Short mmCIF file of C-alpha atoms and ligand atoms in Angstrom, two decimals:
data_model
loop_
_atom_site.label_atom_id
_atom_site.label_comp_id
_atom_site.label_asym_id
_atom_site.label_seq_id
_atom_site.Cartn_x
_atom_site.Cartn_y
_atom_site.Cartn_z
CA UNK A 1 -9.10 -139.89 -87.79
CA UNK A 2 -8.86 -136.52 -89.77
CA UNK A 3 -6.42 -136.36 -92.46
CA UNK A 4 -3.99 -134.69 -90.64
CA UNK A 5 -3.95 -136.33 -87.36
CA UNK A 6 -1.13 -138.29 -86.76
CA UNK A 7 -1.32 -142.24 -85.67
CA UNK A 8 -1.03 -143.06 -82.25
CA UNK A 9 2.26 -144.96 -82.70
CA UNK A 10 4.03 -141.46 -83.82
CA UNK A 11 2.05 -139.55 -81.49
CA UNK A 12 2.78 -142.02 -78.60
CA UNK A 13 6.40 -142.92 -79.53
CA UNK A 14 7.85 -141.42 -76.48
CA UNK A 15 5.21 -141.68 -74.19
CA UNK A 16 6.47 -143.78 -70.80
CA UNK A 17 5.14 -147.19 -70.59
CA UNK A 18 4.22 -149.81 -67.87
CA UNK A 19 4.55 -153.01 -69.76
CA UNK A 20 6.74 -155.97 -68.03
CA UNK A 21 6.50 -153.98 -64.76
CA UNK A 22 4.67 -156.09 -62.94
CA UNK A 23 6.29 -159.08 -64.64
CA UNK A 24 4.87 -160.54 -68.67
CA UNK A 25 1.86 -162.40 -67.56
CA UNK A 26 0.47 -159.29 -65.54
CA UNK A 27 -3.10 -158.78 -66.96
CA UNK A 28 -4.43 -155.86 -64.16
CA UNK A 29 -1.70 -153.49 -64.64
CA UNK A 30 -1.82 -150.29 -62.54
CA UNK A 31 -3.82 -151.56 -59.80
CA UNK A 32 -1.54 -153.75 -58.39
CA UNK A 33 -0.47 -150.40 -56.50
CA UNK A 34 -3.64 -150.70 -54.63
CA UNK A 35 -2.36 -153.50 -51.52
CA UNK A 36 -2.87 -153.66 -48.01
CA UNK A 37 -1.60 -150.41 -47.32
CA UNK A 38 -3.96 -148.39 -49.71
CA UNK A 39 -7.07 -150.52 -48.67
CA UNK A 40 -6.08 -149.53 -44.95
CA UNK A 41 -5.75 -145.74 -45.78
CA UNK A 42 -9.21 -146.07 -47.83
CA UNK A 43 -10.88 -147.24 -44.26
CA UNK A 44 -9.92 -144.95 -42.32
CA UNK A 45 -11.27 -142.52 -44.19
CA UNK A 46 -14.61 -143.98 -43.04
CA UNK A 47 -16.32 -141.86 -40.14
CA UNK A 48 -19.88 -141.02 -41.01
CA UNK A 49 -21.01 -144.44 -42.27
CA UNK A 50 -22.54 -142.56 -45.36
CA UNK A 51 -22.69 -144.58 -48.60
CA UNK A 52 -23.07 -143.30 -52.17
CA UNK A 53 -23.55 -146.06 -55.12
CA UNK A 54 -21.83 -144.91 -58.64
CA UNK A 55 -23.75 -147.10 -60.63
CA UNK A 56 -26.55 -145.27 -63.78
CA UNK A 57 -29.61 -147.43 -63.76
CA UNK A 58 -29.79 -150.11 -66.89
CA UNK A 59 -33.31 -149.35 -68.23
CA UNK A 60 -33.52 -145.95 -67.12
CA UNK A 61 -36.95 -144.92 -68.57
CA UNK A 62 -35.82 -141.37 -69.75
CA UNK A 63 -32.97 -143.55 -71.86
CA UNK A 64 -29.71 -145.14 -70.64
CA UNK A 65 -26.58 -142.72 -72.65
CA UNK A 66 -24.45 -145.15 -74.72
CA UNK A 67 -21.14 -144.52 -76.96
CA UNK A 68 -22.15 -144.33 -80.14
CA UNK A 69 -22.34 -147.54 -82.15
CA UNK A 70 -23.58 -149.28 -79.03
CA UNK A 71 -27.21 -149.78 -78.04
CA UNK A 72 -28.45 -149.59 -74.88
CA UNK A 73 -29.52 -153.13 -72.88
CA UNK A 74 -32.78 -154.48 -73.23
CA UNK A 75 -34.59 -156.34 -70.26
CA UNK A 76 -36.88 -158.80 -71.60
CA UNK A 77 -39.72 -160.46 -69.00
CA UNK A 78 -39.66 -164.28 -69.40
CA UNK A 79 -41.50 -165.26 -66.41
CA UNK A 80 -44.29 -163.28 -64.49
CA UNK A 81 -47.49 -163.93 -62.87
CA UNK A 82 -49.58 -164.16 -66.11
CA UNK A 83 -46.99 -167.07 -67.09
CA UNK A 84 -49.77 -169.09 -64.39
CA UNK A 85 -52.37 -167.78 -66.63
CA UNK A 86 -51.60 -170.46 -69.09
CA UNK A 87 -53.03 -174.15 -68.93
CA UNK A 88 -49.57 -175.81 -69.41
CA UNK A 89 -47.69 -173.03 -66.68
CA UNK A 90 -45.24 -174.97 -64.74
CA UNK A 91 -46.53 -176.53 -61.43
CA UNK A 92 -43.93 -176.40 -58.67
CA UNK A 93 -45.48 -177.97 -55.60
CA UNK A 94 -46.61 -175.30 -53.02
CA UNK A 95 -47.50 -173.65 -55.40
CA UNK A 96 -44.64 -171.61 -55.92
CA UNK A 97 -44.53 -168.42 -58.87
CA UNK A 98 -41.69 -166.63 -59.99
CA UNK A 99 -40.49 -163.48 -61.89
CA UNK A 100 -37.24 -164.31 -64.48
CA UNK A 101 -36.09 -161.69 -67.26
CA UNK A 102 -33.27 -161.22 -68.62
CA UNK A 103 -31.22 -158.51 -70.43
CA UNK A 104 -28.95 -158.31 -73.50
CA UNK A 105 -26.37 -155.82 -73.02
CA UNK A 106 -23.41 -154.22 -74.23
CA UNK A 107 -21.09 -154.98 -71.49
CA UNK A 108 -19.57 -151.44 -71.65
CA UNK A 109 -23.15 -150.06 -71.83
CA UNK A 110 -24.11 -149.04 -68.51
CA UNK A 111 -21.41 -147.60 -65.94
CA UNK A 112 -18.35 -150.13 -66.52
CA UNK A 113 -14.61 -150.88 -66.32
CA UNK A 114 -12.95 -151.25 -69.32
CA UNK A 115 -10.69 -154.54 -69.84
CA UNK A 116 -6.75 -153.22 -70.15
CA UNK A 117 -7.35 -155.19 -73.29
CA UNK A 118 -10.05 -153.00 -74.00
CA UNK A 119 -8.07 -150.60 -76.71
CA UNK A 120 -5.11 -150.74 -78.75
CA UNK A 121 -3.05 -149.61 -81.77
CA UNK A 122 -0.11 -151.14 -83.38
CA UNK A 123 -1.05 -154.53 -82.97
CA UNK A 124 -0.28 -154.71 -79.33
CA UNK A 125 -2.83 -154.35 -76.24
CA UNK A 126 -1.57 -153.51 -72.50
CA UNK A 127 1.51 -155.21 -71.52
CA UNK A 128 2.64 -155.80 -75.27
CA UNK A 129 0.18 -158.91 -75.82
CA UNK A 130 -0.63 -159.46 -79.27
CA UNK A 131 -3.53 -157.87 -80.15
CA UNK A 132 -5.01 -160.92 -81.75
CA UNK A 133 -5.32 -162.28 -78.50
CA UNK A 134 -8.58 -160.26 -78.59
CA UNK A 135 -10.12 -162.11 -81.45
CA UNK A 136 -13.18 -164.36 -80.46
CA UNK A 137 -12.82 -162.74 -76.94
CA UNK A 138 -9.80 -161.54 -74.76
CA UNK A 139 -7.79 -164.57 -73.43
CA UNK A 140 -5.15 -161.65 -72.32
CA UNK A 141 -6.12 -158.61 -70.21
CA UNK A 142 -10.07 -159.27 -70.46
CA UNK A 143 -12.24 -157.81 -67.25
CA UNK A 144 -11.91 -161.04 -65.59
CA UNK A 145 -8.66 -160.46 -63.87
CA UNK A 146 -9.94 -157.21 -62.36
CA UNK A 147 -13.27 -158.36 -61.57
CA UNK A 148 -11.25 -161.53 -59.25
CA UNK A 149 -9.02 -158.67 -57.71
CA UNK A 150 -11.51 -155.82 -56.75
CA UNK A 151 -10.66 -151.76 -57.07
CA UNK A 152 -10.31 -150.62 -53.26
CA UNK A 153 -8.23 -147.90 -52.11
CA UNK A 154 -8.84 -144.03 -51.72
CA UNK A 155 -10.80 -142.33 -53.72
CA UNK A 156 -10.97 -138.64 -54.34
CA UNK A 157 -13.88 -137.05 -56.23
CA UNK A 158 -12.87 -133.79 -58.45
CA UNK A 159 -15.76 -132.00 -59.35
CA UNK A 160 -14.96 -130.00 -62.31
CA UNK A 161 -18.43 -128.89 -63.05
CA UNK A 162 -19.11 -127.25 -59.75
CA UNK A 163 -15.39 -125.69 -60.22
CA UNK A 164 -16.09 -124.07 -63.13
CA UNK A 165 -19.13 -122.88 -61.94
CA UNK A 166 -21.12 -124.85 -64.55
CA UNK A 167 -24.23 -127.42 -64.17
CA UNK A 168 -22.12 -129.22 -66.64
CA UNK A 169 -19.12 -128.92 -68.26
CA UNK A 170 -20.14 -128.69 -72.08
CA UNK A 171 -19.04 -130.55 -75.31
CA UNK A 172 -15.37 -130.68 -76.27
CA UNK A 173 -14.79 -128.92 -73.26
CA UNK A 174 -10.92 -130.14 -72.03
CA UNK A 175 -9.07 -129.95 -68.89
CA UNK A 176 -5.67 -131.40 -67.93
CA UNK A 177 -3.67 -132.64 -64.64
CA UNK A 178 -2.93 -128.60 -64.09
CA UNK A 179 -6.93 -128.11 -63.85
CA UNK A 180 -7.56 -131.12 -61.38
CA UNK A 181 -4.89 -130.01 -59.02
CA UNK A 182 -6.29 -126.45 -59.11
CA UNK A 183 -9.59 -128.67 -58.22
CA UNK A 184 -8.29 -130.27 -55.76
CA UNK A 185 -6.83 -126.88 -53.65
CA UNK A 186 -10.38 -125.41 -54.45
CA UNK A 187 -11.85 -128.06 -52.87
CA UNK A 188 -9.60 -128.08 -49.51
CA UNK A 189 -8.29 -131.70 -50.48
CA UNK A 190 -4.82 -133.17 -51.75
CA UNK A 191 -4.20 -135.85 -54.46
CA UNK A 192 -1.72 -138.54 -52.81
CA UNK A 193 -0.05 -140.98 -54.84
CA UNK A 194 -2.01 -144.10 -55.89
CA UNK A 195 -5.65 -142.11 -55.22
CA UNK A 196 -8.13 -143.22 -57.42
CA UNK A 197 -9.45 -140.09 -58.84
CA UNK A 198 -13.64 -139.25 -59.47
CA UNK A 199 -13.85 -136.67 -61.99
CA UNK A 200 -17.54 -135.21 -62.09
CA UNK A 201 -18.21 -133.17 -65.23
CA UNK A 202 -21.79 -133.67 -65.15
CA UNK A 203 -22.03 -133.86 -69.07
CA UNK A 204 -24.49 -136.95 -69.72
CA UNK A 205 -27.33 -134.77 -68.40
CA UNK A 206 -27.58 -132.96 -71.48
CA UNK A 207 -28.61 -136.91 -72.91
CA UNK A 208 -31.59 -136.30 -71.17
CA UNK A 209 -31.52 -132.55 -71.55
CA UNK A 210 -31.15 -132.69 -75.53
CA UNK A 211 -32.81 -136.14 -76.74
CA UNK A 212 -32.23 -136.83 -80.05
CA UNK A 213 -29.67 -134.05 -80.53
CA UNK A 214 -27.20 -134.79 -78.21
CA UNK A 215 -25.10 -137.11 -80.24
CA UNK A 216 -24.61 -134.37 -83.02
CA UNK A 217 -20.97 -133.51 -83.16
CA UNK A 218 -20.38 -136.32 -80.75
CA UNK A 219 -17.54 -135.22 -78.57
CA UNK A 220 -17.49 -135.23 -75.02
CA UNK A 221 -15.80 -133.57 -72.31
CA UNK A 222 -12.69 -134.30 -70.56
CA UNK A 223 -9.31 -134.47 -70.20
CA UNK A 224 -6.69 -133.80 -72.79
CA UNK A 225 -3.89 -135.44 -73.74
CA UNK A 226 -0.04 -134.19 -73.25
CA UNK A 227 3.34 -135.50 -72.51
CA UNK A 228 2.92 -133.85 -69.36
CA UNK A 229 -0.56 -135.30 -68.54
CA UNK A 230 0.94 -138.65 -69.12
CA UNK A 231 3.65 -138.28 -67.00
CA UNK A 232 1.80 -136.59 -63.80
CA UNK A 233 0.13 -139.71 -64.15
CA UNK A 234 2.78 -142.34 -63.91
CA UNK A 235 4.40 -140.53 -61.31
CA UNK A 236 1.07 -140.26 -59.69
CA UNK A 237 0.69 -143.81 -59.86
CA UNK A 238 -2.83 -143.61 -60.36
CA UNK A 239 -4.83 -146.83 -60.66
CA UNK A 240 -8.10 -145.80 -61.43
CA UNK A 241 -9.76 -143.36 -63.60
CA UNK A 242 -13.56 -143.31 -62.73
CA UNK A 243 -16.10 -140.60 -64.93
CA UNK A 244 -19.40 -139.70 -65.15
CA UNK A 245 -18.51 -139.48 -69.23
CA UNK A 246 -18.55 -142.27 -71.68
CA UNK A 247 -15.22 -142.58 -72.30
CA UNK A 248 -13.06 -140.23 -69.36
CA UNK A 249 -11.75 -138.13 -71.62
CA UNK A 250 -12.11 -135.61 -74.47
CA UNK A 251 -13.56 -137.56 -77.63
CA UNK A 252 -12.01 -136.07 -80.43
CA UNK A 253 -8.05 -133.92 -79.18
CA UNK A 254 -8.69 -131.08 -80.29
CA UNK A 255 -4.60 -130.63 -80.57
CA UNK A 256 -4.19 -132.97 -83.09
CA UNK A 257 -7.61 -134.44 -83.89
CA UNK A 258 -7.11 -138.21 -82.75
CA UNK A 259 -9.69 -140.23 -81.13
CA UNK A 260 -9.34 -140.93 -77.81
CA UNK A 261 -5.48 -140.53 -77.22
CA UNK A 262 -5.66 -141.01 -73.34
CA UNK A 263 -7.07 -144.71 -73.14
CA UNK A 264 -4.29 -145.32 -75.31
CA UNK A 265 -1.46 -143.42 -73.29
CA UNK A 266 -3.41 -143.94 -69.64
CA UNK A 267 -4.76 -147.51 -70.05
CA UNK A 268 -2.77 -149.17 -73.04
CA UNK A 269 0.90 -148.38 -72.09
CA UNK A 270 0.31 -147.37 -68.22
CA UNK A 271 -2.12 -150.03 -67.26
CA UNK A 272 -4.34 -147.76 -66.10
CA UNK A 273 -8.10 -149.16 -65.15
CA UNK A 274 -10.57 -146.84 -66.64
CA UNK A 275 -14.55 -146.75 -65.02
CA UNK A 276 -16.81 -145.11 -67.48
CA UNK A 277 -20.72 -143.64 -66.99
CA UNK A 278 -20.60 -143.55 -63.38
CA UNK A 279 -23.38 -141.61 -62.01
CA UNK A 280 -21.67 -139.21 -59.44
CA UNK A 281 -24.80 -136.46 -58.71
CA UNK A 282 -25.63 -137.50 -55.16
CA UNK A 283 -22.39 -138.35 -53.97
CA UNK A 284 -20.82 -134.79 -55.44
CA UNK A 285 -23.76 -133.17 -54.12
CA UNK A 286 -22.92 -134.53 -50.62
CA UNK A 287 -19.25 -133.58 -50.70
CA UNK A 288 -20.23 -130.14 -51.54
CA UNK A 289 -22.23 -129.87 -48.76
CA UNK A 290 -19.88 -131.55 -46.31
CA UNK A 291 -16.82 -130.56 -47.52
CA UNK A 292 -15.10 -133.90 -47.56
CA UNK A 293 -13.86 -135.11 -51.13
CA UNK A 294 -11.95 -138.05 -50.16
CA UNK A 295 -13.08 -141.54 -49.43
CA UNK A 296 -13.13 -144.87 -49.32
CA UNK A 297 -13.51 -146.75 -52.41
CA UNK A 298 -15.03 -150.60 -52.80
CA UNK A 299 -15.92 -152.01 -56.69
CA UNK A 300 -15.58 -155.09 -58.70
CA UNK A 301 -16.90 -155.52 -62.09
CA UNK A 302 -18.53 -159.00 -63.10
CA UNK A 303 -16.22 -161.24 -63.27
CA UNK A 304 -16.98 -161.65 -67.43
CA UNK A 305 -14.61 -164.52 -69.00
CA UNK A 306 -12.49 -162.92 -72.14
CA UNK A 307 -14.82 -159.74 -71.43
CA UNK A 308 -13.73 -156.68 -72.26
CA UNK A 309 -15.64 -154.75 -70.00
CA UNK A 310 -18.44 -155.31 -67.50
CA UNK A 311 -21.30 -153.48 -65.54
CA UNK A 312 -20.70 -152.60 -62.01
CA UNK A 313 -21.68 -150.82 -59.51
CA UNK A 314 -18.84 -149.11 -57.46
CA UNK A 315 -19.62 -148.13 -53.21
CA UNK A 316 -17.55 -144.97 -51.42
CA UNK A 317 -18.12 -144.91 -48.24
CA UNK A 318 -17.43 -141.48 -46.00
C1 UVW B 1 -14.31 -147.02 -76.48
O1 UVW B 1 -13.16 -147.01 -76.19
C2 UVW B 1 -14.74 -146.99 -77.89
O2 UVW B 1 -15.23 -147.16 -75.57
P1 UVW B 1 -15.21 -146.91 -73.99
O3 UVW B 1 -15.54 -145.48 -73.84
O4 UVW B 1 -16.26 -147.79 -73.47
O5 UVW B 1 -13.89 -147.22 -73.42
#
């Protein structure tokens, strides 16, 4: 926080709110708009069979991009074949060998959804539960409700990089609900209520692009919190808030210098889910060429008890 930024409570004071909505003991907040009727509409959008993963690989060899603070996993080999080089190797009759590693990860390392429990300020997480409920683990609004309910609805990707005309959007660089509905019309597709919405800056290249001097002046890309912003999304109803950036919106506001405003407006008081570090390059690269931005829209994170976040590895289907 800079000296003059002001704290979220002031900042957020008027902001609208989803808590007690979906009743006290609701722990997966605004994706209980996704039922039967959104899955349905997600389906039908289903007519070439194409599938695009959103998942960055864990162990990428050019370096997996992490918030900063966080390191990335590490995959450790306990078992190969040169475990049967040894005298005392197990014996499994038939002579059976195996491979067995295992990795020790930050669970919002790799492309993720956040817990609603995830962030906070005031002493109160999503739905107004204390926010010692967090210590030791979350035992209110951890991953684990999410991961037993699944994401599916329709999805529509808005690719702001290719908008802009950029390979990537660049740091600090801020858009708001105005710019994605611009998007959108560019694009020849509409934002219905309770979408999930793909936003495709591209940014994370320049991780690979810069090496060591990407994290200087840490701020990403993204959107920008205003009153406005906060409210196109409630009326929205939006669920789901899926980026290819580590944290879906812009790092530092450069309006009034506070650290990520939005999960505290979008997923703290709305209940909104948010899905960080998705990889979206082949799947934008395929809408451009086809044309077709919307789609159908499968994921469940692991299902990680009192996580706050967890790995997965989200499916649209066209
Ligand atoms: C933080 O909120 C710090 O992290 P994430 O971007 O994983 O939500």
């Amino acid at each position: 926080m800079t000296d003059t930024a002001p704290d979220l409570q002031d900042l957020l004071r008027d902001s609208p709110s989803n808590w007690g909505k979906w009743g006290d003991d609701d722990e997966v907040g605004s994706l209980n708009y996704l039922g039967a009727e959104q899955v349905l509409a997600g389906a039908a959008l289903v007519r070439s069979g194409k599938t695009f993963t959103l998942q960055r690989l864990i162990g990428d060899p050019k370096g997996d991009p992490v918030w900063p603070g966080r390191a990335p996993a590490e995959r450790t080999q306990i078992r190969d074949e040169s475990t049967w080089d040894a005298t005392d190797a197990p014996v499994a009759p038939g002579g059976l060998h195996y491979a067995d590693d295992k990795i020790e990860a930050f669970l919002q390392g790799s492309t993720q959804y956040d817990a609603l429990g995830h962030v906070w300020y005031g002493g109160k997480i999503w739905n107004g539960y204390d926010a010692r409920t967090t210590i030791g683990g979350l035992t209110k609004a951890s991953v684990e409700p999410i991961a037993r309910r699944g994401v599916v609805g329709r999805a529509v990707l808005l690719d702001m990089a290719r908008f802009r005309g950029k390979d990537n959007l660049d740091a600090g660089e801020t858009f708001t609900h105005e710019d994605l509905l611009a998007c959108a019309e560019a694009q020849g597709v509409t934002i219905e209520k309770r979408d999930i919405l793909i936003i495709r800056t591209n940014f994370l290249k320049l991780f690979h692009d810069l090496g060591d001097t990407f994290y200087k002046g840490f701020c990403e890309p993204g959107l920008v919190y205003s009153p406005e912003l906060v409210q196109w999304f409630q009326d929205m109803e939006i669920p789901n808030l899926v980026t290819d950036t580590m944290a879906n919106e812009v790092t530092t506001d450069p309006n009034n210098g506070v650290t990520l405003v939005l999960h505290n407006a979008l997923m703290r008081n709305l209940g909104l889910a948010f899905t960080e570090i998705a990889d979206l390059e082949a799947y934008a690269a395929d809408c451009a060429q086809d044309g077709r931005y919307d789609g159908f829209y499968v994921a469940a994170p692991l299902k990680v008890h009192r996580g706050s976040g967890s790995p997965v590895n989200p499916i649209v289907i066209k």
